Amino acid sequence: MTLPDQPEPPPHALLQPAPTGRPDTGARRALWLGMLLLALGGVLGLASLAVGSTGVEPLANVLGALAHLLTGGEPGARAADQALFAQIVWDIRAPRTLGAFLAGALLGLAGAVAQGLFRNPLADPFLLGSASGATLGVAGALALLGVSPMTTHWVVRLGMTGSAFVGAVLAVLLTLLLAKGVQHTLRLLLAGVVVGVVLGAFTSLVTLLTPDILQAMQGFMLGSTGFVGWAAVGIMAGAWVPCVGVALAFSRVLDGLSLGEATAASLGLPLGALRVALVGVLALATGTAVAQTGLIAFVGLAAPHLVRSAVKTTHARLLALSSLMGGVLLLLADTLARGVMAPQELPVGVLTAVLGGGYLLWLMHRRVG
Amino acid sequence: MSAGRVLCQWGVLARVVELRLASVLWLVLAGWMGSSAWAYDVVDDRGRTVTFTAPPQRVVSLLPSLTETVCELGQCSRLVGVDRYSNFPAAVQKLPQLGGGLDPNIEAVVAVRPDLVLVAASSRAAERMEALGVRVVVLEPKTHADVQRVLRKVAQALGQPVAEADKVWRHIDAAVSAAAQSLPASARGTRVYFEVNRAPYGAGASSFIGETLTRLGVKNILGPELGPFPKLNPEFVVRANPDVIMVGARNASGMTDRPGWKAMRAIAGNRLCVFSLEESDVLVRPGPRMAEAARLMAGCVARQGAPA
């Protein structure tokens, strides 16, 4: 990931969403960055198809396997092997690759939305308690599994994914309830923090009382794309489209909001509608991503910052680019997570934190130094 | 086992008789068996030497496998408290629960006035309890060899003859061998995947479960180079295509829906052994019930397994 050369911005620019500079250069740079990220995503996608439990395989083998699927394969002693490999590439690696990108895209988008909505560069997608809600959902489901036929039946019907999603959405609703609606940003923020802490405590309690779920919980908290199949890809894509649509529709209002809440209100911008819509986007995007891939740290926080460090632009472009950046970041992390010590896997959350955090620190010091 | 019961009856007697009388009785017994003098030392898994002036009569165990070990030695009646996860044998369920192994309720432990606390090395509580004047022996069973070693250590700490522990171990060991021999020759070499939890972590060859699989003569798809509990890429399991999958009830749901897993031999042929919560306790605890664990796994392989 290299960045085009850029003029030295003021030190606080890294944390400033406000667009500066001539608009046409901003637009051009945004376009370039977008194309760069798409190209990077494509290259990483192919690389990701070649990385699996046996380490890195030649891309020719992978393409051969996909061709095998299309042509029905050639007869011979190796046919069974090839069928298995084709199945692994198509049923496991391909949805995993797309799923990692989509989950990253959802988190990147949610991060940009949260930072714009709360006008706070430290806002991350899990701000409204969705992460702790999802974790509690999963902990509860794991703890209830196998305890009695009744509870097992219900948990199996809901599934881990369903429990995580329900937990995430209920936590956001609880936050809204405690904040008495969305009128006050600060109240929303504080309620989110309280819900996060309290639900986190309940999760710890459940985990402590049923210690055999401890390791599985740790796995969930560090995130994994290991079980993303085509259905999960469909769900994430289905959530991403309306989320991006709604976020983009309100991007001009976000631009106005960056001037301050009072100014934005005096301009007659529909702040109420904005909050309702964007809280909805936050809940849907994070809930979907967390349910499918667990808690993946830092992508949502880092992606918008990485975009802003490259281009100063309007919220419309920032939202779209953050989404792309999140996707690329998570795809890169996931590919590495699978490849580094195959057939064992590193938890992908560890790598997103190291990659995203390291890059952000490097950027920060380059600017200061 | 039968010798264990006899000793257990001794223990029951000891509880009925007044405490002072009981210790005199133990002294006489110990002198009669000639295995332990008045004072004796036990070196625990921290390498610390713990000194006993008399065999302890009020024992607290803060690890389920240690609780089971004490009872297997026939000394269940000496237990005055256990951790909240100790649930076997049934007798210990009536004892006061003194918190968990990792988060023991120190006050409650001290309140039952134990003269010996058995605890795992992973617990931070050992030093705190020692500072409060409680005698602590730290033991960490992880492997088959550890089970034998811990049996001897617990016997020593309780002032029991080590020969008794060795006898119990020979019973366990023979029962594991019997479980292995119960498998038909055709089931040998069945390729097994044991999933510890849904992250997914599998049981590697060097884990306690893996050692039992090796004893049974079946083949673990996870080699020793992966360590005891590797976090796997799910793709690895699909590629290895095991004949049989073993998993606990808590982690079984949704397994067949994982991407690409349906076509696997074990799942397509429904060669899946799902162990109940009680059975899972037996399987994962490195303790005296390891022969029962071996029987459970052998039963599974005999039902489901036939190498392709």
CSV table of C-alpha atoms in Angstrom, one decimal, chain A:
chain,number,residue,atom,x,y,z
A,1,MET,CA,0.0,0.0,0.0
A,2,THR,CA,1.8,3.1,-1.2
A,3,LEU,CA,0.4,6.5,-1.1
A,4,PRO,CA,0.8,9.2,-3.7
A,5,ASP,CA,2.9,12.1,-2.7
A,6,GLN,CA,1.0,14.9,-1.0
A,7,PRO,CA,1.5,18.3,0.4
A,8,GLU,CA,2.4,18.5,4.1
A,9,PRO,CA,-1.0,19.0,5.9
A,10,PRO,CA,-1.2,20.6,9.4
A,11,PRO,CA,-0.6,18.1,12.2
A,12,HIS,CA,-4.2,17.8,13.2
A,13,ALA,CA,-5.3,17.0,9.6
A,14,LEU,CA,-5.0,13.3,10.3
A,15,LEU,CA,-7.9,13.6,12.6
A,16,GLN,CA,-10.0,16.1,10.6
A,17,PRO,CA,-12.8,15.0,8.4
A,18,ALA,CA,-13.3,18.4,6.9
A,19,PRO,CA,-12.4,18.6,3.2
A,20,THR,CA,-9.7,21.1,2.3
A,21,GLY,CA,-7.9,22.0,-0.9
A,22,ARG,CA,-9.3,22.5,-4.3
A,23,PRO,CA,-12.3,20.2,-4.9
A,24,ASP,CA,-11.2,18.9,-8.3
A,25,THR,CA,-7.8,17.6,-7.1
A,26,GLY,CA,-9.6,16.0,-4.2
A,27,ALA,CA,-12.0,14.3,-6.6
A,28,ARG,CA,-9.1,13.1,-8.8
A,29,ARG,CA,-7.1,11.7,-5.9
A,30,ALA,CA,-10.2,10.0,-4.5
A,31,LEU,CA,-10.8,8.4,-7.9
A,32,TRP,CA,-7.1,7.2,-8.0
A,33,LEU,CA,-7.3,5.9,-4.5
A,34,GLY,CA,-10.5,4.1,-5.3
A,35,MET,CA,-9.0,2.4,-8.4
A,36,LEU,CA,-5.8,1.6,-6.5
A,37,LEU,CA,-7.9,-0.1,-3.8
A,38,LEU,CA,-10.0,-2.0,-6.3
A,39,ALA,CA,-6.8,-3.3,-8.0
A,40,LEU,CA,-5.3,-4.2,-4.7
A,41,GLY,CA,-8.5,-6.0,-3.7
A,42,GLY,CA,-8.4,-8.0,-7.0
A,43,VAL,CA,-4.7,-9.0,-6.6
A,44,LEU,CA,-5.3,-9.9,-2.9
A,45,GLY,CA,-8.4,-11.8,-3.9
A,46,LEU,CA,-6.4,-14.0,-6.3
A,47,ALA,CA,-3.6,-14.5,-3.7
A,48,SER,CA,-6.2,-15.4,-1.1
A,49,LEU,CA,-7.5,-18.2,-3.3
A,50,ALA,CA,-4.0,-19.7,-3.4
A,51,VAL,CA,-3.5,-19.6,0.3
A,52,GLY,CA,-4.9,-22.4,2.4
A,53,SER,CA,-4.2,-25.2,4.8
A,54,THR,CA,-1.2,-26.4,2.8
A,55,GLY,CA,0.4,-22.9,2.7
A,56,VAL,CA,0.8,-21.1,-0.6
A,57,GLU,CA,-0.1,-23.0,-3.7
A,58,PRO,CA,0.8,-22.0,-7.3
A,59,LEU,CA,-2.0,-19.9,-8.8
A,60,ALA,CA,-2.0,-22.2,-11.8
A,61,ASN,CA,-3.3,-25.1,-9.6
A,62,VAL,CA,-6.1,-22.9,-8.3
A,63,LEU,CA,-7.2,-21.8,-11.8
A,64,GLY,CA,-6.9,-25.4,-12.9
A,65,ALA,CA,-9.2,-26.4,-10.1
A,66,LEU,CA,-11.7,-23.8,-11.1
A,67,ALA,CA,-11.5,-24.9,-14.7
A,68,HIS,CA,-12.0,-28.4,-13.4
A,69,LEU,CA,-15.3,-27.3,-11.9
A,70,LEU,CA,-16.4,-25.6,-15.2
A,71,THR,CA,-15.5,-28.5,-17.5
A,72,GLY,CA,-16.4,-31.3,-15.2
A,73,GLY,CA,-12.8,-32.5,-15.1
A,74,GLU,CA,-10.8,-35.0,-16.9
A,75,PRO,CA,-10.9,-38.7,-16.1
A,76,GLY,CA,-7.9,-40.3,-14.5
A,77,ALA,CA,-6.3,-41.3,-11.2
A,78,ARG,CA,-6.0,-37.7,-10.1
A,79,ALA,CA,-9.6,-36.9,-10.7
A,80,ALA,CA,-10.7,-37.5,-7.1
A,81,ASP,CA,-7.9,-35.3,-5.8
A,82,GLN,CA,-8.7,-32.6,-8.2
A,83,ALA,CA,-12.4,-32.7,-7.4
A,84,LEU,CA,-11.5,-32.3,-3.7
A,85,PHE,CA,-9.2,-29.4,-4.4
A,86,ALA,CA,-11.8,-27.8,-6.7
A,87,GLN,CA,-14.3,-28.1,-3.9
A,88,ILE,CA,-12.0,-26.6,-1.4
A,89,VAL,CA,-11.3,-23.6,-3.6
A,90,TRP,CA,-14.9,-23.0,-4.7
A,91,ASP,CA,-16.8,-23.9,-1.5
A,92,ILE,CA,-14.3,-22.7,1.1
A,93,ARG,CA,-11.7,-20.3,-0.2
A,94,ALA,CA,-13.8,-18.3,-2.6
A,95,PRO,CA,-16.6,-17.4,-0.2
A,96,ARG,CA,-14.0,-16.8,2.5
A,97,THR,CA,-12.1,-14.4,0.3
A,98,LEU,CA,-15.3,-12.5,-0.7
A,99,GLY,CA,-16.6,-12.7,2.9
A,100,ALA,CA,-13.4,-11.2,4.3
A,101,PHE,CA,-13.6,-8.4,1.8
A,102,LEU,CA,-17.3,-7.8,2.5
A,103,ALA,CA,-17.0,-7.9,6.3
A,104,GLY,CA,-14.1,-5.4,6.1
A,105,ALA,CA,-16.2,-3.3,3.8
A,106,LEU,CA,-19.1,-3.3,6.3
A,107,LEU,CA,-16.8,-2.4,9.2
A,108,GLY,CA,-14.9,0.3,7.2
A,109,LEU,CA,-18.2,1.9,6.2
A,110,ALA,CA,-19.6,1.7,9.7
A,111,GLY,CA,-16.4,3.2,11.0
A,112,ALA,CA,-16.6,6.2,8.6
A,113,VAL,CA,-20.3,6.6,9.5
A,114,ALA,CA,-19.6,6.5,13.2
A,115,GLN,CA,-16.8,9.0,13.0
A,116,GLY,CA,-18.9,11.4,10.9
A,117,LEU,CA,-22.0,11.0,13.0
A,118,PHE,CA,-20.3,11.5,16.3
A,119,ARG,CA,-17.7,13.9,14.9
A,120,ASN,CA,-15.1,12.0,16.8
A,121,PRO,CA,-12.0,10.5,15.3
A,122,LEU,CA,-11.9,7.8,17.9
A,123,ALA,CA,-15.4,6.5,17.2
A,124,ASP,CA,-15.5,3.0,16.0
A,125,PRO,CA,-18.3,0.8,14.6
A,126,PHE,CA,-18.9,-1.0,17.9
A,127,LEU,CA,-19.6,2.3,19.8
A,128,LEU,CA,-23.3,1.6,20.3
A,129,GLY,CA,-22.7,-1.6,22.1
A,130,SER,CA,-23.2,-4.0,19.2
A,131,ALA,CA,-19.9,-5.8,19.8
A,132,SER,CA,-20.6,-6.6,23.5
A,133,GLY,CA,-24.2,-7.5,22.6
A,134,ALA,CA,-23.0,-9.9,19.9
A,135,THR,CA,-20.5,-11.4,22.3
A,136,LEU,CA,-23.1,-11.9,25.0
A,137,GLY,CA,-25.4,-13.5,22.5
A,138,VAL,CA,-22.7,-16.0,21.5
A,139,ALA,CA,-21.6,-16.7,25.1
A,140,GLY,CA,-25.3,-17.3,26.1
A,141,ALA,CA,-25.8,-19.6,23.1
A,142,LEU,CA,-22.6,-21.6,23.8
A,143,ALA,CA,-23.5,-21.9,27.5
A,144,LEU,CA,-27.0,-23.1,26.8
A,145,LEU,CA,-26.0,-25.7,24.1
A,146,GLY,CA,-26.3,-29.2,25.3
A,147,VAL,CA,-27.6,-28.2,28.7
A,148,SER,CA,-31.2,-29.4,28.0
A,149,PRO,CA,-32.9,-30.6,24.9
A,150,MET,CA,-35.2,-27.6,25.0
A,151,THR,CA,-32.5,-25.0,25.1
A,152,THR,CA,-30.3,-26.9,22.6
A,153,HIS,CA,-33.2,-27.0,20.2
A,154,TRP,CA,-33.6,-23.3,20.3
A,155,VAL,CA,-29.9,-22.4,20.1
A,156,VAL,CA,-29.5,-24.8,17.2
A,157,ARG,CA,-32.4,-23.1,15.3
A,158,LEU,CA,-31.0,-19.7,15.9
A,159,GLY,CA,-27.3,-20.7,15.4
A,160,MET,CA,-24.2,-18.9,16.5
A,161,THR,CA,-24.6,-16.4,13.7
A,162,GLY,CA,-28.2,-15.7,14.6
A,163,SER,CA,-27.4,-15.3,18.3
A,164,ALA,CA,-24.6,-12.8,17.5
A,165,PHE,CA,-26.9,-10.8,15.3
A,166,VAL,CA,-29.8,-10.7,17.7
A,167,GLY,CA,-27.4,-9.8,20.5
A,168,ALA,CA,-25.9,-6.9,18.5
A,169,VAL,CA,-29.2,-5.5,17.5
A,170,LEU,CA,-30.7,-5.8,21.0
A,171,ALA,CA,-27.7,-4.0,22.4
A,172,VAL,CA,-28.1,-1.1,20.0
A,173,LEU,CA,-31.8,-0.9,20.9
A,174,LEU,CA,-30.9,-1.0,24.6
A,175,THR,CA,-28.5,1.9,24.0
A,176,LEU,CA,-31.2,3.9,22.2
A,177,LEU,CA,-33.6,3.2,25.0
A,178,LEU,CA,-31.2,4.3,27.7
A,179,ALA,CA,-30.3,7.4,25.6
A,180,LYS,CA,-34.0,8.1,25.2
A,181,GLY,CA,-33.8,8.3,21.4
A,182,VAL,CA,-31.2,9.7,19.1
A,183,GLN,CA,-31.6,13.5,19.8
A,184,HIS,CA,-28.5,13.9,21.8
A,185,THR,CA,-25.2,12.6,20.4
A,186,LEU,CA,-23.3,12.8,23.7
A,187,ARG,CA,-26.1,10.9,25.5
A,188,LEU,CA,-26.1,8.3,22.8
A,189,LEU,CA,-22.3,7.9,23.1
A,190,LEU,CA,-22.4,7.6,26.9
A,191,ALA,CA,-25.3,5.1,26.8
A,192,GLY,CA,-23.3,3.1,24.3
A,193,VAL,CA,-20.3,3.0,26.6
A,194,VAL,CA,-22.5,1.9,29.6
A,195,VAL,CA,-24.2,-0.8,27.6
A,196,GLY,CA,-20.8,-2.0,26.3
A,197,VAL,CA,-19.3,-2.3,29.8
A,198,VAL,CA,-22.4,-3.9,31.4
A,199,LEU,CA,-23.0,-6.5,28.7
A,200,GLY,CA,-19.2,-7.2,28.7
A,201,ALA,CA,-19.4,-7.9,32.4
A,202,PHE,CA,-22.3,-10.3,31.9
A,203,THR,CA,-20.4,-12.1,29.2
A,204,SER,CA,-17.4,-12.5,31.5
A,205,LEU,CA,-19.8,-13.9,34.1
A,206,VAL,CA,-21.3,-16.4,31.7
A,207,THR,CA,-17.8,-17.5,30.5
A,208,LEU,CA,-16.5,-17.9,34.1
A,209,LEU,CA,-19.5,-20.1,35.0
A,210,THR,CA,-19.0,-22.3,32.0
A,211,PRO,CA,-15.3,-22.4,31.5
A,212,ASP,CA,-15.4,-25.0,28.7
A,213,ILE,CA,-16.7,-22.3,26.4
A,214,LEU,CA,-13.7,-20.1,27.2
A,215,GLN,CA,-11.6,-21.0,24.2
A,216,ALA,CA,-14.4,-20.8,21.8
A,217,MET,CA,-15.3,-17.4,23.1
A,218,GLN,CA,-11.7,-16.3,22.7
A,219,GLY,CA,-11.9,-17.4,19.1
A,220,PHE,CA,-15.0,-15.4,18.6
A,221,MET,CA,-13.6,-12.3,20.2
A,222,LEU,CA,-10.5,-12.4,18.0
A,223,GLY,CA,-12.6,-12.9,14.8
A,224,SER,CA,-12.3,-15.5,12.0
A,225,THR,CA,-13.6,-15.8,8.5
A,226,GLY,CA,-13.1,-19.6,8.7
A,227,PHE,CA,-16.8,-20.5,8.4
A,228,VAL,CA,-18.0,-17.9,5.9
A,229,GLY,CA,-19.8,-19.8,3.2
A,230,TRP,CA,-21.8,-18.6,0.1
A,231,ALA,CA,-24.9,-18.0,2.2
A,232,ALA,CA,-22.9,-15.7,4.6
A,233,VAL,CA,-21.5,-13.8,1.6
A,234,GLY,CA,-25.0,-13.3,0.3
A,235,ILE,CA,-26.2,-11.9,3.6
A,236,MET,CA,-23.2,-9.6,3.9
A,237,ALA,CA,-23.6,-8.3,0.3
A,238,GLY,CA,-27.3,-7.9,1.0
A,239,ALA,CA,-26.6,-5.8,4.1
A,240,TRP,CA,-23.8,-3.8,2.4
A,241,VAL,CA,-25.9,-2.5,-0.5
A,242,PRO,CA,-28.7,-0.7,1.6
A,243,CYS,CA,-26.1,0.5,4.1
A,244,VAL,CA,-24.0,2.1,1.5
A,245,GLY,CA,-27.1,3.5,-0.2
A,246,VAL,CA,-28.4,5.1,2.9
A,247,ALA,CA,-25.0,6.4,4.0
A,248,LEU,CA,-24.4,8.0,0.7
A,249,ALA,CA,-27.8,9.5,0.6
A,250,PHE,CA,-27.0,11.3,3.9
A,251,SER,CA,-23.4,12.2,3.0
A,252,ARG,CA,-24.2,15.8,2.3
A,253,VAL,CA,-25.8,16.2,5.7
A,254,LEU,CA,-22.7,14.7,7.3
A,255,ASP,CA,-20.6,17.3,5.4
A,256,GLY,CA,-22.8,20.0,7.0
A,257,LEU,CA,-22.6,18.3,10.4
A,258,SER,CA,-18.8,18.6,10.4
A,259,LEU,CA,-19.2,22.3,10.8
A,260,GLY,CA,-20.8,21.7,14.2
A,261,GLU,CA,-24.2,20.6,15.3
A,262,ALA,CA,-25.5,24.2,15.9
A,263,THR,CA,-24.4,25.4,12.5
A,264,ALA,CA,-25.8,22.4,10.8
A,265,ALA,CA,-29.1,22.9,12.6
A,266,SER,CA,-29.2,26.6,11.6
A,267,LEU,CA,-28.6,25.5,8.0
A,268,GLY,CA,-31.9,23.6,8.2
A,269,LEU,CA,-30.2,20.2,7.7
A,270,PRO,CA,-32.4,17.2,8.7
A,271,LEU,CA,-30.3,16.1,11.7
A,272,GLY,CA,-33.0,14.0,13.2
A,273,ALA,CA,-33.5,11.9,10.1
A,274,LEU,CA,-29.8,11.7,9.7
A,275,ARG,CA,-29.3,10.2,13.2
A,276,VAL,CA,-32.1,7.7,12.8
A,277,ALA,CA,-30.8,6.5,9.4
A,278,LEU,CA,-27.2,6.4,10.4
A,279,VAL,CA,-27.8,4.6,13.7
A,280,GLY,CA,-29.7,2.1,11.6
A,281,VAL,CA,-26.8,1.7,9.2
A,282,LEU,CA,-24.4,1.3,12.1
A,283,ALA,CA,-26.5,-1.4,13.7
A,284,LEU,CA,-27.1,-3.3,10.5
A,285,ALA,CA,-23.5,-3.1,9.2
A,286,THR,CA,-21.8,-4.1,12.5
A,287,GLY,CA,-24.4,-6.6,13.4
A,288,THR,CA,-24.0,-8.4,10.1
A,289,ALA,CA,-20.2,-8.3,10.1
A,290,VAL,CA,-19.9,-9.4,13.7
A,291,ALA,CA,-22.4,-12.2,13.3
A,292,GLN,CA,-20.5,-13.7,10.4
A,293,THR,CA,-16.9,-13.1,11.4
A,294,GLY,CA,-16.7,-12.3,15.1
A,295,LEU,CA,-15.2,-9.2,16.6
A,296,ILE,CA,-12.6,-8.0,14.2
A,297,ALA,CA,-10.7,-5.2,15.8
A,298,PHE,CA,-9.5,-2.0,14.4
A,299,VAL,CA,-10.6,-2.3,10.8
A,300,GLY,CA,-13.5,0.1,11.4
A,301,LEU,CA,-11.4,2.6,13.3
A,302,ALA,CA,-8.4,2.5,11.0
A,303,ALA,CA,-10.0,2.4,7.5
A,304,PRO,CA,-11.4,6.0,7.6
A,305,HIS,CA,-8.1,7.3,9.0
A,306,LEU,CA,-6.1,5.6,6.3
A,307,VAL,CA,-8.4,7.1,3.6
A,308,ARG,CA,-8.2,10.5,5.1
A,309,SER,CA,-4.4,10.3,5.3
A,310,ALA,CA,-4.4,9.8,1.5
A,311,VAL,CA,-7.1,12.2,0.4
A,312,LYS,CA,-9.0,15.1,1.9
A,313,THR,CA,-12.5,14.7,0.5
A,314,THR,CA,-16.2,14.9,1.0
A,315,HIS,CA,-18.1,12.4,3.1
A,316,ALA,CA,-19.6,10.7,0.0
A,317,ARG,CA,-16.2,9.7,-1.2
A,318,LEU,CA,-14.8,9.1,2.3
A,319,LEU,CA,-17.6,6.6,3.0
A,320,ALA,CA,-17.1,4.7,-0.3
A,321,LEU,CA,-13.3,4.7,0.0
A,322,SER,CA,-13.4,3.7,3.7
A,323,SER,CA,-15.6,0.7,2.8
A,324,LEU,CA,-13.1,-0.3,0.1
A,325,MET,CA,-10.2,0.3,2.4
A,326,GLY,CA,-11.7,-1.8,5.1
A,327,GLY,CA,-12.3,-4.6,2.7
A,328,VAL,CA,-8.7,-4.6,1.4
A,329,LEU,CA,-7.3,-4.4,5.0
A,330,LEU,CA,-9.3,-7.4,6.2
A,331,LEU,CA,-8.6,-9.4,3.1
A,332,LEU,CA,-4.9,-8.8,3.5
A,333,ALA,CA,-5.0,-9.7,7.2
A,334,ASP,CA,-7.1,-12.8,6.5
A,335,THR,CA,-4.8,-14.1,3.8
A,336,LEU,CA,-1.8,-13.6,6.0
A,337,ALA,CA,-3.6,-15.2,9.0
A,338,ARG,CA,-4.1,-18.4,6.9
A,339,GLY,CA,-0.7,-18.5,5.3
A,340,VAL,CA,1.7,-17.6,8.1
A,341,MET,CA,1.6,-20.9,10.0
A,342,ALA,CA,-0.6,-23.2,7.9
A,343,PRO,CA,-2.4,-25.5,8.6
A,344,GLN,CA,-2.9,-23.6,11.9
A,345,GLU,CA,-4.5,-20.2,11.8
A,346,LEU,CA,-3.7,-17.0,13.5
A,347,PRO,CA,-6.8,-15.1,14.8
A,348,VAL,CA,-7.4,-12.5,12.1
A,349,GLY,CA,-8.2,-9.8,14.7
A,350,VAL,CA,-4.6,-10.0,15.9
A,351,LEU,CA,-3.3,-9.3,12.4
A,352,THR,CA,-5.8,-6.4,11.6
A,353,ALA,CA,-4.7,-4.7,14.8
A,354,VAL,CA,-1.0,-5.2,13.9
A,355,LEU,CA,-1.4,-4.1,10.3
A,356,GLY,CA,-3.9,-1.3,10.7
A,357,GLY,CA,-2.3,0.0,13.9
A,358,GLY,CA,1.2,-0.3,12.7
A,359,TYR,CA,0.4,1.5,9.4
A,360,LEU,CA,-1.5,4.3,11.2
A,361,LEU,CA,1.4,4.8,13.7
A,362,TRP,CA,3.9,5.0,10.8
A,363,LEU,CA,1.7,7.6,9.1
A,364,MET,CA,1.4,9.6,12.2
A,365,HIS,CA,5.2,9.6,12.9
A,366,ARG,CA,6.0,10.4,9.3
A,367,ARG,CA,3.8,13.5,9.5
A,368,VAL,CA,5.2,14.7,12.8
A,369,GLY,CA,8.8,13.9,12.0
